[in-house]
Short mmCIF file of C-alpha atoms and ligand atoms in Angstrom, two decimals:
data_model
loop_
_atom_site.label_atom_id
_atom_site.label_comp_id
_atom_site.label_asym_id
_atom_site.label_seq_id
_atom_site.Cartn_x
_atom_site.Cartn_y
_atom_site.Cartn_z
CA UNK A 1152 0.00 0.00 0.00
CA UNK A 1153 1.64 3.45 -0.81
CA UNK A 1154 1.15 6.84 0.85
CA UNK A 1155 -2.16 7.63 -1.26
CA UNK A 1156 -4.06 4.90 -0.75
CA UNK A 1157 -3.14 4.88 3.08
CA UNK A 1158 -4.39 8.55 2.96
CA UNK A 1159 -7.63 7.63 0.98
CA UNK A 1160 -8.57 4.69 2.77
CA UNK A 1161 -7.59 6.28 6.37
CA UNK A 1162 -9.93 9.74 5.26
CA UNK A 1163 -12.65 7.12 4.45
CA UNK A 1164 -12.67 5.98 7.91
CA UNK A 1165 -11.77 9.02 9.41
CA UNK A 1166 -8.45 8.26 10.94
CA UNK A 1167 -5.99 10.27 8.94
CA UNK A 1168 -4.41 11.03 12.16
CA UNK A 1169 -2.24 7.56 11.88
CA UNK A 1170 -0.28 9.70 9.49
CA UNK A 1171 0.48 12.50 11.66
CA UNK A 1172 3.95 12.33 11.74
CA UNK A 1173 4.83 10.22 8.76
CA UNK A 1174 7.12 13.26 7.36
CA UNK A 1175 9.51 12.34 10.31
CA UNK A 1176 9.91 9.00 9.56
CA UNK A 1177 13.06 7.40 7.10
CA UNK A 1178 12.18 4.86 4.64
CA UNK A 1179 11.87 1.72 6.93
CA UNK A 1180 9.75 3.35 8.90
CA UNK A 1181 7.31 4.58 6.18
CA UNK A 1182 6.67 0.97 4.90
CA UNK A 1183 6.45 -0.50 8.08
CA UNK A 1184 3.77 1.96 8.97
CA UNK A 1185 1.53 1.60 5.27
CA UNK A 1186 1.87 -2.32 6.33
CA UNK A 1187 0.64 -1.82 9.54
CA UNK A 1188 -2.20 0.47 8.20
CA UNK A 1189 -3.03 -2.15 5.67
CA UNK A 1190 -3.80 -4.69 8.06
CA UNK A 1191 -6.45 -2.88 10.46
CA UNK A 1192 -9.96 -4.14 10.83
CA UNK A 1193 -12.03 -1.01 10.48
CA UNK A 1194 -15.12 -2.85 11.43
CA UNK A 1195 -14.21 -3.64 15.21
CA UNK A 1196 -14.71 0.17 15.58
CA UNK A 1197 -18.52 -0.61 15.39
CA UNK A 1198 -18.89 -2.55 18.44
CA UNK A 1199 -18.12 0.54 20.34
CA UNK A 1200 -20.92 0.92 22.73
CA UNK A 1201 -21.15 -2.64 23.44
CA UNK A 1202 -23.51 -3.73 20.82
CA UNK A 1203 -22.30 -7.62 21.02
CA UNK A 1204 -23.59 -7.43 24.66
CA UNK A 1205 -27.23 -7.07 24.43
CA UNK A 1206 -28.86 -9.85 24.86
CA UNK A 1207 -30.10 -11.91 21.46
CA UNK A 1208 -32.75 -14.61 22.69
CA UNK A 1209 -34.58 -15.68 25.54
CA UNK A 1210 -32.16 -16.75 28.57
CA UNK A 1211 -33.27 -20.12 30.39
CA UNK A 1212 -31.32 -22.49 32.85
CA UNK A 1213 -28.90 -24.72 31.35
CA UNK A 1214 -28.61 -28.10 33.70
CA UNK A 1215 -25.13 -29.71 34.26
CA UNK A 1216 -24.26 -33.51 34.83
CA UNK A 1217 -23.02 -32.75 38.42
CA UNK A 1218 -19.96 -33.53 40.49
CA UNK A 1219 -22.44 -36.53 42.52
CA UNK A 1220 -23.31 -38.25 38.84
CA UNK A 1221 -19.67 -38.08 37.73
CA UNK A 1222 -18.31 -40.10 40.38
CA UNK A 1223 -20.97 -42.74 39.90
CA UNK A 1224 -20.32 -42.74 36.66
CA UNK A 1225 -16.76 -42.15 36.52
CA UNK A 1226 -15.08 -45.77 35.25
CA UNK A 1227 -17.23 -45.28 32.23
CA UNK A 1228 -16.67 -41.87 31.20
CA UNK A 1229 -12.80 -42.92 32.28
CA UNK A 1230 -12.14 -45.60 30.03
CA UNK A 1231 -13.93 -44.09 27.04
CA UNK A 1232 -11.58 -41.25 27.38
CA UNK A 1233 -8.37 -42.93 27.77
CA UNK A 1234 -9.51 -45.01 24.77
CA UNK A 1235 -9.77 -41.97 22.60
CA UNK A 1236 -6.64 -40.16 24.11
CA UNK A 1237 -4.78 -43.76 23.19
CA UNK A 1238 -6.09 -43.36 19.68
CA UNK A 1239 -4.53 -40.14 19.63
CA UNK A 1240 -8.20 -38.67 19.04
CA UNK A 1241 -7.76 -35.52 21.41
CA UNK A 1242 -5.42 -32.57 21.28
CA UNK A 1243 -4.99 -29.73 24.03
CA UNK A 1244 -4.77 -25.56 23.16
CA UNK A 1245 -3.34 -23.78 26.46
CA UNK A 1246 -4.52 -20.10 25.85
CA UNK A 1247 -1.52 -18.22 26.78
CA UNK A 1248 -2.29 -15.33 24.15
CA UNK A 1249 -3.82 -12.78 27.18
CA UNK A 1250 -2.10 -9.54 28.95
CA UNK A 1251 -2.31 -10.35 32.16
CA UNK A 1252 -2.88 -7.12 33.28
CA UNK A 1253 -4.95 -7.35 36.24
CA UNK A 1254 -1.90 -9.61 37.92
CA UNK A 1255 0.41 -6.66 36.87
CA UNK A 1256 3.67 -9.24 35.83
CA UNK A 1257 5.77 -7.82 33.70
CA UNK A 1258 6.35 -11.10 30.92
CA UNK A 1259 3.70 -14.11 29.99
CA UNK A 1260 1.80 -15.09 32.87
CA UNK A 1261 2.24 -18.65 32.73
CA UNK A 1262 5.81 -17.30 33.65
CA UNK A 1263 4.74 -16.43 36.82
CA UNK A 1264 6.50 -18.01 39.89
CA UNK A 1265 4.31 -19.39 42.09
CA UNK A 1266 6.69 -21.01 44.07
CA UNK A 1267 7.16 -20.52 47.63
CA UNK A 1268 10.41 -22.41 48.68
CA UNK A 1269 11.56 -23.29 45.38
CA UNK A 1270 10.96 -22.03 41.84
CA UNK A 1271 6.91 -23.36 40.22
CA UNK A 1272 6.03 -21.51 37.37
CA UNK A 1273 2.24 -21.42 36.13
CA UNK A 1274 3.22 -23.30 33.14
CA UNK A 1275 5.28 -25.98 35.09
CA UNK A 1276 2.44 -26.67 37.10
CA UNK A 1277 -0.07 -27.16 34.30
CA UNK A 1278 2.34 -29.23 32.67
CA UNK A 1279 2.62 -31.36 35.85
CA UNK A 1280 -1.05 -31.81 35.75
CA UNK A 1281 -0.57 -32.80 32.28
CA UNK A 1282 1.47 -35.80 33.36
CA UNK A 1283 -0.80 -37.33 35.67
CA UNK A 1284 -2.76 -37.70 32.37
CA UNK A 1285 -0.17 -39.10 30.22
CA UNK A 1286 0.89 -41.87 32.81
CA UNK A 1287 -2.92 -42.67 32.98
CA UNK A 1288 -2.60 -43.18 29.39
CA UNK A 1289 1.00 -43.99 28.38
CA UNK A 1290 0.24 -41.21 25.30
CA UNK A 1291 1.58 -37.75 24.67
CA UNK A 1292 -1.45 -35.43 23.03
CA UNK A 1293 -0.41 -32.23 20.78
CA UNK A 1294 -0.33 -29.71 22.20
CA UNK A 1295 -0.95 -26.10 20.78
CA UNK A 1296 0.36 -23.17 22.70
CA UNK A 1297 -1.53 -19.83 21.73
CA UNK A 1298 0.63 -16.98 22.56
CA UNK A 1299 0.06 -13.45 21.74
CA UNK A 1300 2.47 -11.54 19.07
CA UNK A 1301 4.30 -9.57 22.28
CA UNK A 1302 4.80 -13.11 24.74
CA UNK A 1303 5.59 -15.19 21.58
CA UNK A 1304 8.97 -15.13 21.67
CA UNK A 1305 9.60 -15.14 25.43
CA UNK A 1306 7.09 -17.95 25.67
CA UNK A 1307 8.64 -20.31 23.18
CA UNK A 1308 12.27 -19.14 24.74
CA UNK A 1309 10.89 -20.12 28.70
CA UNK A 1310 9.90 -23.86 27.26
CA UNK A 1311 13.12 -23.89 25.54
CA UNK A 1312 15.08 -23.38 28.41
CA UNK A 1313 12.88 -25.92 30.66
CA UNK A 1314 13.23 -28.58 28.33
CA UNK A 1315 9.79 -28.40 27.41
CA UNK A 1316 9.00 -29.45 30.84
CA UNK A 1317 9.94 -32.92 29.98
CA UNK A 1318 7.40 -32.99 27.86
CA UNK A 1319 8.29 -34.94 24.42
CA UNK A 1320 9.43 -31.28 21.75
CA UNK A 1321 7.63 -32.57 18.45
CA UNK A 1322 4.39 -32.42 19.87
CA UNK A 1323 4.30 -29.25 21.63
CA UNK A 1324 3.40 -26.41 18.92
CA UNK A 1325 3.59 -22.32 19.24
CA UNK A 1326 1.29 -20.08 17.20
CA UNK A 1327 0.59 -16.71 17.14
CA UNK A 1328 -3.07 -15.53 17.79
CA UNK A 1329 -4.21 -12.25 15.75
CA UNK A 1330 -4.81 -8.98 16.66
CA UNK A 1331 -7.32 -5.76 16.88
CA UNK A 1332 -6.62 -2.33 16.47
CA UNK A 1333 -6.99 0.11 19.60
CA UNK A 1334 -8.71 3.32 20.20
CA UNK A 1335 -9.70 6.27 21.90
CA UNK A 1336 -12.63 6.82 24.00
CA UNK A 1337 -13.57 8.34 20.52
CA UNK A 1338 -12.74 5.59 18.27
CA UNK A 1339 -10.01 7.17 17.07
CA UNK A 1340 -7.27 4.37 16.70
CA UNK A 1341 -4.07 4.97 18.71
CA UNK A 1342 -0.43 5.45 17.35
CA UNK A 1343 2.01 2.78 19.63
CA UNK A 1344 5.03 4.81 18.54
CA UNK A 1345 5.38 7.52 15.44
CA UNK A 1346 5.87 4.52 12.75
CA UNK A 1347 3.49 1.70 14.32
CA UNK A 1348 -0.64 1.44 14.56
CA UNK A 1349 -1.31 0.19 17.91
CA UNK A 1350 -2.42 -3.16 17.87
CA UNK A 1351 -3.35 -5.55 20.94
CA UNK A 1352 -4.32 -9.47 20.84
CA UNK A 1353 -8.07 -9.75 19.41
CA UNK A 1354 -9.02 -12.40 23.12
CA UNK A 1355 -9.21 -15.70 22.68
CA UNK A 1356 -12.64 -16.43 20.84
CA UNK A 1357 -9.91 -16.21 17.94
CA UNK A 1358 -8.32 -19.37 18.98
CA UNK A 1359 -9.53 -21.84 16.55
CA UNK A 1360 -9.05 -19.29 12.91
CA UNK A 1361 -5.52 -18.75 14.28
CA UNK A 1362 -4.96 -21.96 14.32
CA UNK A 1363 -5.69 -22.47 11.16
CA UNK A 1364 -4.54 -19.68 9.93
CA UNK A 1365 -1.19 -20.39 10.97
CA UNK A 1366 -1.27 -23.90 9.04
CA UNK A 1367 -2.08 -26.24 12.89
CA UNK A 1368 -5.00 -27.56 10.96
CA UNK A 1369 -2.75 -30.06 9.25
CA UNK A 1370 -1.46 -31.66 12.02
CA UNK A 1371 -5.12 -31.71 13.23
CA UNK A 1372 -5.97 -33.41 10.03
CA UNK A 1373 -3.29 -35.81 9.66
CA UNK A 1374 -3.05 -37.08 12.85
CA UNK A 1375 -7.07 -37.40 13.00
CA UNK A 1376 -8.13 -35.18 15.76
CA UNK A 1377 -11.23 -35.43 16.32
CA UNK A 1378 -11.87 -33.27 20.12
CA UNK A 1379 -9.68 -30.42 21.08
CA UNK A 1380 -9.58 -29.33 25.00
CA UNK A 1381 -9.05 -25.57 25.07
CA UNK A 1382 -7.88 -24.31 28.95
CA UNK A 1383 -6.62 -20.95 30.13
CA UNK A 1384 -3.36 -20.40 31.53
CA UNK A 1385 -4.60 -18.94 34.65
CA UNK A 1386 -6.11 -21.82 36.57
CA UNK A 1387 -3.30 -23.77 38.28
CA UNK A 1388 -5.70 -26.49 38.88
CA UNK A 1389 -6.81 -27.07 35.83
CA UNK A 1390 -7.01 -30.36 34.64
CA UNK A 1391 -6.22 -30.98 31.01
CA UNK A 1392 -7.47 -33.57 28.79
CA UNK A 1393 -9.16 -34.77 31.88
CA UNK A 1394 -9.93 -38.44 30.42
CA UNK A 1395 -13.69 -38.24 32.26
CA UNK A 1396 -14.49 -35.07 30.99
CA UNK A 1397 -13.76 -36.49 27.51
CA UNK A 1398 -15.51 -39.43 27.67
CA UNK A 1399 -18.92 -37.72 29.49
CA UNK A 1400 -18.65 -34.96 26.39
CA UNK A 1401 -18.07 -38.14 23.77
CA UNK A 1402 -20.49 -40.00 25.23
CA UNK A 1403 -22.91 -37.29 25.30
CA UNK A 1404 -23.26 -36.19 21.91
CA UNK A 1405 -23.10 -32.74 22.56
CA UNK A 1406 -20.35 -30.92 20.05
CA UNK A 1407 -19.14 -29.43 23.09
CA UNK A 1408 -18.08 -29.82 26.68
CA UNK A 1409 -17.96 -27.16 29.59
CA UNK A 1410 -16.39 -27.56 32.69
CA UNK A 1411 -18.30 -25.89 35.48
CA UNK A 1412 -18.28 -25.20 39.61
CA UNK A 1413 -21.25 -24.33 41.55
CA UNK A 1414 -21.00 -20.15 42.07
CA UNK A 1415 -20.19 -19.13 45.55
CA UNK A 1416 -22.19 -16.37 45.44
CA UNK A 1417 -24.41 -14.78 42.89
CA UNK A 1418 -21.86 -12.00 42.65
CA UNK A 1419 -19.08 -14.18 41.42
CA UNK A 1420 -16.82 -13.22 38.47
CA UNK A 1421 -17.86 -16.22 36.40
CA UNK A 1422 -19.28 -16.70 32.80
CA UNK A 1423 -22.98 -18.22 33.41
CA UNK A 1424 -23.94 -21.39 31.41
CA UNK A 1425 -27.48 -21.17 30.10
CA UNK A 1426 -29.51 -21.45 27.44
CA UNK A 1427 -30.45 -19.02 24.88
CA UNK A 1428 -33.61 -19.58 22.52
CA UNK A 1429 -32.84 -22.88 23.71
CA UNK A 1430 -29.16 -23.17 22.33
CA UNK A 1431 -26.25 -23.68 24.83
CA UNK A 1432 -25.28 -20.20 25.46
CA UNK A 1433 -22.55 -18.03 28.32
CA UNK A 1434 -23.56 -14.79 29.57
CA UNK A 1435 -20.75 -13.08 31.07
CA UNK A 1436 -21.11 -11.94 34.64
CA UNK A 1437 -20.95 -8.59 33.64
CA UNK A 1438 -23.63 -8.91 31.28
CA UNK A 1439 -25.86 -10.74 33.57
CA UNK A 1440 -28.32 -8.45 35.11
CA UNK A 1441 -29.09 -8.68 39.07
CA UNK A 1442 -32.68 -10.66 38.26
CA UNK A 1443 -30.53 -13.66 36.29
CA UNK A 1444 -27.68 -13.44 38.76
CA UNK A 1445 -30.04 -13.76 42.31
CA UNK A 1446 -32.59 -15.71 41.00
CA UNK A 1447 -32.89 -18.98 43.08
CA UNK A 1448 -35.50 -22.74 42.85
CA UNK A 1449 -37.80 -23.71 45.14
CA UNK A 1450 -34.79 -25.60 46.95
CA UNK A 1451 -32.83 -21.76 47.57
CA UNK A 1452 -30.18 -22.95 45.26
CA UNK A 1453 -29.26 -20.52 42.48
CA UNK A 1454 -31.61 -20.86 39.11
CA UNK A 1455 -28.33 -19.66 37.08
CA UNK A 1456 -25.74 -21.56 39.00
CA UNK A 1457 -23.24 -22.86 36.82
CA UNK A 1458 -19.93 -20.78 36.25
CA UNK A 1459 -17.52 -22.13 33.55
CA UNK A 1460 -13.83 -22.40 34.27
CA UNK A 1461 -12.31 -21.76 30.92
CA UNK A 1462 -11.83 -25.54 30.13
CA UNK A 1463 -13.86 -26.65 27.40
CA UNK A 1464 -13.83 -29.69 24.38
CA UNK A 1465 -15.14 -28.87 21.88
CA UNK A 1466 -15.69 -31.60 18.32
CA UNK A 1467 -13.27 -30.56 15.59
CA UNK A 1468 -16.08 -31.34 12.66
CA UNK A 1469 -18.43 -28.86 14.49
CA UNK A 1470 -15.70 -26.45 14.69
CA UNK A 1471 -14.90 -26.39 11.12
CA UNK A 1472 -18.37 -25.93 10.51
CA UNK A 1473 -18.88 -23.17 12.95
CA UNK A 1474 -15.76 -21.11 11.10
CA UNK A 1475 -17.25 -18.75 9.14
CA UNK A 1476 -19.16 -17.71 11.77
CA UNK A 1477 -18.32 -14.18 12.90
CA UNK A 1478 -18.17 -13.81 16.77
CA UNK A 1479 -18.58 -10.19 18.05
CA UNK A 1480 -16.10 -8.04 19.10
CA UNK A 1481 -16.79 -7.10 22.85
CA UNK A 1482 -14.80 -3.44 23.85
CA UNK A 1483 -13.06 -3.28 27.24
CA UNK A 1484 -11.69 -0.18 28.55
CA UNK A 1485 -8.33 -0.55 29.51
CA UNK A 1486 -5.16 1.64 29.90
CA UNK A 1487 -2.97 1.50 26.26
CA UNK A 1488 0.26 3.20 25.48
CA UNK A 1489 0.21 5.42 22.65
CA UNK A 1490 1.17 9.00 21.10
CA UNK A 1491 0.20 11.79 22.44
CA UNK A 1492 0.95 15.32 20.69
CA UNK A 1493 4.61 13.43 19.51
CA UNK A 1494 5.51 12.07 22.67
CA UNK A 1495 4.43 8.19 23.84
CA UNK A 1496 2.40 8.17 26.66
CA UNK A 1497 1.94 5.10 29.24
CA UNK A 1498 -1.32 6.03 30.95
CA UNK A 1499 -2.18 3.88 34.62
CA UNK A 1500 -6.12 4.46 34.24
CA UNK A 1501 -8.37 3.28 31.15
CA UNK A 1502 -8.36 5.37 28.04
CA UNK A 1503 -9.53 3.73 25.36
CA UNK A 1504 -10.51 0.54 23.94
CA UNK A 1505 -8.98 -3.01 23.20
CA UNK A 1506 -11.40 -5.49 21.27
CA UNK A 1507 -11.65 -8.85 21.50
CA UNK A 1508 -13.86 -11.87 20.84
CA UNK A 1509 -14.40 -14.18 23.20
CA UNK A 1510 -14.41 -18.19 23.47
CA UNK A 1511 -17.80 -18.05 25.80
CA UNK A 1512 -19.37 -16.57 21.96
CA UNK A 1513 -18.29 -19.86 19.76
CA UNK A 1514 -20.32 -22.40 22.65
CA UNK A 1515 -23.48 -21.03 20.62
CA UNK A 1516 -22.46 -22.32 17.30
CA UNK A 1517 -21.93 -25.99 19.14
CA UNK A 1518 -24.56 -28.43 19.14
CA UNK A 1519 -25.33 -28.73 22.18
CA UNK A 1520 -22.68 -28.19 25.59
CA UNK A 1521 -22.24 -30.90 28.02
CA UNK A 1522 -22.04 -28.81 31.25
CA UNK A 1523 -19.74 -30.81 33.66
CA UNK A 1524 -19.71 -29.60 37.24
CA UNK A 1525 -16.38 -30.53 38.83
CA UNK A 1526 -15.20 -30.00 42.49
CA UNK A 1527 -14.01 -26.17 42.84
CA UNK A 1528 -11.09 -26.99 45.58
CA UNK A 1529 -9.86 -29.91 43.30
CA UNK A 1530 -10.10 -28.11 39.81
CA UNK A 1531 -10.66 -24.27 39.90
CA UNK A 1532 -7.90 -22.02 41.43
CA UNK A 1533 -7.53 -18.89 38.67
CA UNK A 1534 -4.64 -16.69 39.40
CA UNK A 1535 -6.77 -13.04 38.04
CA UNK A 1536 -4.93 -10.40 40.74
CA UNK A 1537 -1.83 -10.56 42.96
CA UNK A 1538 -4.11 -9.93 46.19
CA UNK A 1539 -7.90 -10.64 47.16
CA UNK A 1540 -10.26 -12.64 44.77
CA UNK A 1541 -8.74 -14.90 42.38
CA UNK A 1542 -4.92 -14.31 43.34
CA UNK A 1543 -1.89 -15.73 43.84
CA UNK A 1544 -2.39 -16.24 47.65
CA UNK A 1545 -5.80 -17.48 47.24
CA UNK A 1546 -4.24 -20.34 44.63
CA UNK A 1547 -1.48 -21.49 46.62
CA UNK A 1548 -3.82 -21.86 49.29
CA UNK A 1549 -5.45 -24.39 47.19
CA UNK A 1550 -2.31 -25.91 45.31
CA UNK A 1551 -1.71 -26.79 48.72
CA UNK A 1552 -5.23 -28.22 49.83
CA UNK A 1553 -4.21 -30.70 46.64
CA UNK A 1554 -1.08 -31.98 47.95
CA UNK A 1555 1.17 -29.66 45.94
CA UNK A 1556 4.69 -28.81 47.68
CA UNK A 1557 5.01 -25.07 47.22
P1 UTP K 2429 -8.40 -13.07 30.62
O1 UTP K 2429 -9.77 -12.77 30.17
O2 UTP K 2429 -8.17 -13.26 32.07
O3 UTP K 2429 -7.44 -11.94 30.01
O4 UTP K 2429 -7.91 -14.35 29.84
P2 UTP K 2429 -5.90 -11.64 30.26
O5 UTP K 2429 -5.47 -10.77 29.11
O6 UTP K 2429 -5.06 -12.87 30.45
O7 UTP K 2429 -5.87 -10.84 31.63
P3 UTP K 2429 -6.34 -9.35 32.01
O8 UTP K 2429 -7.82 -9.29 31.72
O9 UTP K 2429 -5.55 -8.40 31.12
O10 UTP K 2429 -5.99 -9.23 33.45
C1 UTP K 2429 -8.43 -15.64 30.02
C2 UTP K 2429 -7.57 -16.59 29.21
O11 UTP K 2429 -7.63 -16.27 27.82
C3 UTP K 2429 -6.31 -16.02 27.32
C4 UTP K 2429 -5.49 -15.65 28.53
O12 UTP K 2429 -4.11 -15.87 28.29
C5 UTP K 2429 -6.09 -16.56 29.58
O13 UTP K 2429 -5.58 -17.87 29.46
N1 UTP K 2429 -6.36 -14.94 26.32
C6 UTP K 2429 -6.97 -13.76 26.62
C7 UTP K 2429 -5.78 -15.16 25.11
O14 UTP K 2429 -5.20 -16.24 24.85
N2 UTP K 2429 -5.83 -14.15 24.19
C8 UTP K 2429 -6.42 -12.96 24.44
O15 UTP K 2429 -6.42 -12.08 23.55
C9 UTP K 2429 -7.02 -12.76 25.69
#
C-alpha cells in the first residue's frame, strides 16, 4: 500500500491522524507503517458501545451432569476417554495469548512463579497436571500453545530453556493468535510509537481461525483429531485432557463440553452457562443483570448456577463448521500506550478501547454443551490479581489443599 491509498482509505474511515507524523519517519519506517495500516480491521470500531452485549434470545437455565453423577459414573466416562486419548483422538490448546494485566507481571503469565520455597512456574504446574494424564494413558497429546504476538517469543524461549518441561518437543506447537486495532474513547485508533498502529491481541474467541490460519490444521488433520480441549493459563488447577471429561462430552453427543463449579455467590466473576432460545449459550457476569444473577429454585439454590472455568472440548467437525461464523467483538476499557501530541504516553487508568472476541461466543455455534460440574477446591484455582479474589495467595492456598509442595 503506498502513501495515497493509506491517505484515501484512512480519510474514508476518518483516521488520517495515523499519518500525523509520517514526514519524520526514514524509509523503513514509512513501509512499516503503510503495512501496519493495511492490516487494520475497520469494522471492530462498530462494536463501540457494546452492541455484542445485548442480549439476542430468551435466557433459560442450562442443567449440568453434576460432580455426585460423575463419580458414579466415573469408570465409564474414564475408560472411554483414555480409549480416545490412546487413539490419539484428542489434542490440548493452552490459551496463553492474554495480557495479564490485572496480575500486573511484567512477561507471559504462565511465567509467573508461584513457588514458595523453590521455583513453580504457572506453566510448570499445568504441565505437571498434564502428566498425571499421560501416565494414565502412556500417550503424549499435541499440544498447541496460543501466545500473543508480544509473549511469543519469550514464551517459546521459557519452554526452551525448561526442556519443554519434559514434555516430548515434536508435539508441543507455538502459534501466534491475531490482533485488533486500539482506540480512543472516541474511536479514534491509537499510534504505539510515530511509525506503528497500535495493535493488541483480538481475546481468545480467535483461537480456533488462528490456528488455522497459521497452518495447525494439518497436524489436526493428519493425525485425525477429532476433540480439542481448550484451557486458560490462569487456573493452576486445571485439569487438562481430563480423560472423564472427555468421555462424558463423547459419550454425550453434545459438540461441546464445559467444565463448570457451583458459584459461591451470585456476585461471582464467572461466565454463566445457560440457554439461549434454547441453544447452549454463556452470559458473562458482567452482562448478567441482578434478576438472572439472584434468582434462586424452590430448593434456595441458584436458578443460574453454573460458572464455567475456561476448560472446554469442543468436536473438531463442528468447529470447522462453525468457522465462518463471525463472533462479536466485545470493547473493554483498559489503559494503552500510545502518542500523544509526539511524545508516547503510558497512561495507569483506562483510556480507550482493546477489542476482543471471546471463546464463551463460539459455545453457541456448538450443538449442544455438556455442562460438567467438577469440584471447585480440586479443579478451579484462577490466578486473576496478585491480592484478594482470584490471586496468587488465594491459589497457593489451594495448590496446597491438593497436595502440591510449594
Ligand atoms: P483473561 O480474560 O483473564 O485476560 O484471559 P488476560 O489478558 O489474560 O488478563 P487481564 O484481563 O488483562 O488481566 C483468560 C484466558 O484467555 C487467554 C489468557 O491468556 C487466559 O488464558 N487470552 C486472553 C488469550 O489467549 N488471548 C487474548 O487475547 C485474551
Amino acid at each position: 500500500m503506498d502513501y495515497t491509498a493509506a491517505k484515501t482509505l484512512l480519510e474514508r474511515h476518518g483516521q488520517t491522524q495515523l499519518l500525523d507524523y509520517f514526514g519524520e519517519l526514514d524509509e523503513k519506517q514509512r513501509s512499516q507503517l503503510l503495512s501496519d495500516i493495511e492490516k487494520i480491521d475497520f469494522s471492530v470500531l462498530s462494536y463501540i458501545g457494546g452492541n455484542s452485549n445485548k442480549r439476542r434470545g430468551k435466557i433459560t437455565p442450562a442443567p449440568a451432569v453434576s460432580a455426585e453423577e460423575i463419580q458414579k459414573n466415573r469408570g465409564k466416562y474414564e475408560s472411554a476417554g483414555i480409549e480416545l486419548l490412546r487413539q490419539n483422538k484428542v489434542a490440548a490448546v493452552l490459551l496463553a495469548g492474554g495480557q495479564g494485566s490485572r496480575l500486573g507481571f511484567d512477561g507471559p503469565k504462565g511465567m509467573f512463579d508461584i513457588g514458595v520455597t523453590h521455583p513453580l512456574s504457572i506453566f510448570g504446574q499445568q504441565m505437571n497436571n498434564i502428566f498425571e494424564v499421560t501416565k494414565k494413558t502412556g500417550e503424549f497429546f499435541h499440544l498447541f500453545i496460543m501466545t500473543g504476538a508480544q509473549n511469543d517469543e519469550v514464551t517459546r524461549k521459557f519452554f526452551k530453556d525448561n526442556s519443554y518441561f519434559g514434555y516430548p518437543e515434536q508435539k508441543i506447537h507455538f502459534y501466534i493468535q491475531s490482533v485488533a486495532p486500539t482506540c480512543d474513547f472516541k474511536g479514534k485508533i491509537y499510534l504505539d510509537t510515530k511509525s506503528r498502529v497500535s495493535f493488541a491481541p483480538n481475546g481468545n474467541g480467535g483461537w480456533y481461525s488462528s490456528l488455522i490460519d497459521s497452518g495447525m490444521g494439518e497436524i489436526i488433520n493428519k493425525e485425525g483429531v477429532e476433540w480439542i480441549n481448550i484451557y486458560s493459563v490462569d487456573n493452576v488447577l486445571q485439569r487438562i485432557c481430563d480423560p472423564a471429561f472427555i468421555g462424558a462430552t463423547a459419550l454425550s453427543n453434545c459438540a461441546c463440553g464445559a467444565k463448570v463449579v457451583k458459584k459461591v455467590a451470585p456476585e461471582e466473576k464467572v461466565g454463566i452457562l445457560c440457554y439461549e432460545d434454547g441453544k447452549p449459550s454463556i452470559i458473562e457476569y458482567y452482562d448478567a443483570d441482578d434478576e438472572m444473577k439472584n434468582q434462586r429454585d424452590a430448593d434456595g439454590q441458584l436458578t443460574y448456577r453454573y460458572g464455567v472455568t475456561l476448560n472446554y472440548l469442543f468436536r473438531v467437525a463442528d468447529l470447522n463448521a462453525a468457522l465462518d461464523a463471525k463472533l462479536p467483538y466485545h470493547d473493554a476499557q483498559k489503559a494503552i500506550a500510545h502518542m500523544d501530541k509526539g511524545v508516547r504516553v503510558t497512561p495507569k487508568e483506562p483510556c480507550g478501547f482493546k477489542f476482543e472476541t471471546l471463546v464463551v461466543d463460539m459455545v453457541k455455534f456448538m450443538n449442544g454443551c455438556l455442562g460438567y460440574e467438577v469440584v471447585r477446591e480440586r479443579e478451579f484455582a484462577p490466578i486473576k490479581n496478585a491480592t484478594g479474589n482470584d490471586s496468587v495467595e488465594t491459589a497457593r492456598e489451594l495448590l496446597k489443599l491438593n497436595g502440591v509442595k510449594l
